[in-house]
CSV table of C-alpha atoms in Angstrom, one decimal:
chain,number,residue,atom,x,y,z
I,635,MET,CA,127.7,-16.8,131.4
I,636,THR,CA,125.7,-17.4,128.3
I,637,GLY,CA,128.7,-16.8,126.0
I,638,ARG,CA,130.8,-19.3,128.0
I,639,LEU,CA,128.2,-21.9,127.8
I,640,ASN,CA,127.6,-21.3,124.1
I,641,SER,CA,131.2,-21.7,123.5
I,642,ALA,CA,131.3,-25.1,125.2
I,643,GLN,CA,128.1,-26.3,123.2
I,644,PRO,CA,130.0,-28.4,120.5
I,645,TYR,CA,132.0,-30.2,123.3
I,646,ALA,CA,128.9,-30.9,125.3
I,647,LEU,CA,127.2,-32.2,122.2
I,648,GLY,CA,130.2,-34.4,121.5
I,649,LEU,CA,130.1,-35.8,124.9
I,650,PHE,CA,126.3,-36.4,124.7
I,651,ARG,CA,126.9,-38.2,121.3
I,652,ILE,CA,129.6,-40.4,122.7
I,653,VAL,CA,127.5,-41.6,125.8
I,654,VAL,CA,124.3,-42.0,123.8
I,655,GLY,CA,126.2,-44.0,121.1
I,656,LEU,CA,128.1,-46.2,123.6
I,657,LEU,CA,125.0,-47.1,125.4
I,658,PHE,CA,123.0,-47.6,122.2
I,659,ALA,CA,125.8,-49.9,121.0
I,660,CYS,CA,125.9,-52.0,124.3
I,661,HIS,CA,122.4,-53.0,123.8
I,662,GLY,CA,123.2,-54.3,120.3
I,663,ALA,CA,126.4,-56.1,121.5
I,664,ALA,CA,124.5,-57.7,124.3
I,665,SER,CA,121.7,-59.1,122.1
I,666,LEU,CA,124.1,-60.0,119.1
I,667,LEU,CA,127.3,-61.2,121.0
I,668,GLY,CA,125.9,-62.1,124.5
I,669,VAL,CA,128.2,-59.9,126.3
I,670,LEU,CA,127.2,-57.7,129.2
I,671,GLY,CA,124.6,-60.4,130.2
I,672,GLY,CA,123.0,-61.0,126.8
I,673,THR,CA,119.4,-60.9,126.2
I,674,ASP,CA,118.5,-63.1,129.1
I,675,GLY,CA,121.0,-62.1,131.6
I,676,ASN,CA,122.9,-65.4,131.2
I,677,GLY,CA,124.7,-64.6,128.0
I,678,GLY,CA,122.0,-65.4,125.5
I,679,THR,CA,121.8,-63.9,122.1
I,680,ALA,CA,119.0,-63.0,119.6
I,681,GLU,CA,118.3,-65.8,117.1
I,682,THR,CA,120.1,-65.0,113.8
I,683,GLY,CA,117.7,-63.5,111.4
I,684,ALA,CA,114.9,-63.3,113.9
I,685,TRP,CA,112.4,-60.2,113.0
I,686,PRO,CA,112.5,-57.8,114.6
I,687,GLY,CA,115.0,-58.5,117.5
I,688,TRP,CA,118.1,-59.6,115.4
I,689,TYR,CA,117.7,-56.7,113.0
I,690,ALA,CA,117.0,-54.1,115.9
I,691,ALA,CA,120.3,-55.4,117.6
I,692,LEU,CA,122.1,-55.2,114.3
I,693,ILE,CA,121.0,-51.5,114.0
I,694,GLU,CA,121.9,-50.8,117.6
I,695,LEU,CA,125.3,-52.2,117.3
I,696,VAL,CA,126.3,-50.7,114.0
I,697,CYS,CA,124.7,-47.4,114.3
I,698,GLY,CA,125.5,-47.0,117.9
I,699,SER,CA,129.2,-47.5,117.1
I,700,LEU,CA,128.9,-45.1,114.2
I,701,VAL,CA,127.3,-42.5,116.4
I,702,LEU,CA,129.9,-43.1,119.2
I,703,LEU,CA,132.7,-42.4,116.7
I,704,GLY,CA,131.1,-39.4,115.1
I,705,LEU,CA,131.2,-40.9,111.6
I,706,GLY,CA,128.0,-40.5,109.6
I,707,THR,CA,126.3,-39.4,112.6
I,708,ARG,CA,123.3,-37.9,111.1
I,709,ALA,CA,122.4,-41.0,108.9
I,710,ALA,CA,123.1,-43.4,111.7
I,711,ALA,CA,121.1,-41.4,114.2
I,712,PHE,CA,118.2,-41.2,111.8
I,713,LEU,CA,118.1,-45.0,111.2
I,714,SER,CA,118.5,-45.5,114.9
I,715,SER,CA,115.6,-43.1,115.8
I,716,GLY,CA,113.4,-44.9,113.4
I,717,ALA,CA,114.3,-48.2,114.8
I,718,MET,CA,113.5,-47.1,118.4
I,719,ALA,CA,110.2,-45.6,117.2
I,720,TYR,CA,109.2,-48.9,115.7
I,721,ALA,CA,110.3,-50.7,118.8
I,722,TYR,CA,108.2,-48.3,121.1
I,723,PHE,CA,105.0,-48.3,118.8
I,724,LYS,CA,105.1,-52.2,117.9
I,725,VAL,CA,106.4,-53.5,121.3
I,726,HIS,CA,105.9,-51.2,124.0
I,727,GLN,CA,102.8,-49.1,123.2
I,728,PRO,CA,100.3,-51.9,122.7
I,729,GLN,CA,100.8,-52.9,126.4
I,730,ALA,CA,99.8,-49.5,127.8
I,731,LEU,CA,99.7,-45.8,126.6
I,732,TRP,CA,102.4,-44.1,128.7
I,733,PRO,CA,106.1,-45.2,128.5
I,734,ILE,CA,106.1,-45.5,132.4
I,735,GLU,CA,103.3,-48.0,132.1
I,736,ASN,CA,104.6,-50.1,129.3
I,737,SER,CA,108.5,-50.2,130.1
I,738,GLY,CA,109.1,-48.0,126.9
I,739,GLU,CA,111.0,-45.3,128.5
I,740,GLY,CA,114.4,-46.5,127.0
I,741,ALA,CA,113.0,-46.8,123.5
I,742,ALA,CA,111.4,-43.4,123.8
I,743,LEU,CA,114.6,-41.7,125.1
I,744,TYR,CA,116.9,-43.3,122.5
I,745,CYS,CA,114.3,-42.3,119.8
I,746,TRP,CA,114.5,-38.7,120.8
I,747,ALA,CA,118.1,-38.5,121.7
I,748,MET,CA,119.0,-39.9,118.2
I,749,PHE,CA,116.5,-37.7,116.6
I,750,LEU,CA,118.3,-34.6,118.1
I,751,LEU,CA,121.5,-35.9,116.8
I,752,VAL,CA,120.1,-36.0,113.2
I,753,PHE,CA,119.7,-32.2,113.5
I,754,THR,CA,122.7,-31.2,115.4
I,755,GLY,CA,125.3,-33.5,114.0
I,756,SER,CA,128.3,-35.0,115.7
I,757,GLY,CA,129.5,-31.8,117.6
I,758,ALA,CA,133.1,-31.7,118.7
I,759,LEU,CA,135.4,-34.9,119.1
I,760,GLY,CA,133.9,-36.6,116.1
I,761,LEU,CA,135.4,-38.3,113.1
I,762,ASP,CA,132.9,-36.3,110.8
I,763,ARG,CA,134.7,-33.0,112.0
I,764,LEU,CA,138.2,-34.5,111.5
I,765,PHE,CA,137.3,-35.6,107.9
I,766,ALA,CA,135.7,-32.3,107.0
I,767,ARG,CA,138.7,-30.4,108.6
I,768,ARG,CA,141.0,-32.6,106.2
I,769,SER,CA,138.9,-32.0,103.0
I,770,THR,CA,138.8,-28.2,103.6
I,771,ALA,CA,142.5,-28.3,104.0
I,772,GLU,CA,142.9,-29.9,100.7
I,773,GLY,CA,140.9,-27.1,99.1
I,774,GLU,CA,137.4,-28.4,99.1
I,775,GLN,CA,134.4,-26.1,100.1
I,776,PRO,CA,133.5,-26.6,103.7
I,777,ALA,CA,129.9,-28.0,104.4
I,778,GLY,CA,127.7,-25.4,106.0
I,779,GLN,CA,127.5,-26.6,109.6
I,780,ALA,CA,126.7,-24.2,112.3
I,781,PRO,CA,125.3,-24.9,115.7
I,782,VAL,CA,121.7,-24.1,116.1
I,783,ALA,CA,121.3,-21.2,118.6
I,784,VAL,CA,118.1,-20.8,120.5
């Protein structure tokens, strides 16, 4: 059973990355473009250049899309994780200590999910792997990427 689950690990990780990236990008699209209800539920958008909301939405849309595609996953996830840590400690945590009390569950979960992707990479089904496969086929040395086994 363990062997079968271990062999499926890159695919499960790839699906995890796709779902997290899509959901994260949707937050940015809602705030920047007013889709999916926008910031106020009526199609409102974040004011252009407003700190920190507009910049957070830009990071969410761009980095969420990159994570979704599996392109530059580690860098995009690192930036996203930091943005969500900032959001949690500057917006949510001053209201109360625990995420359940301060409505910071989303920021905390995105922070840790993106932090996990920094260390695991894109998994299967990502453009990172496609480009790595092409570069090794052209004679370049492959980057040392192996899944972490516990």
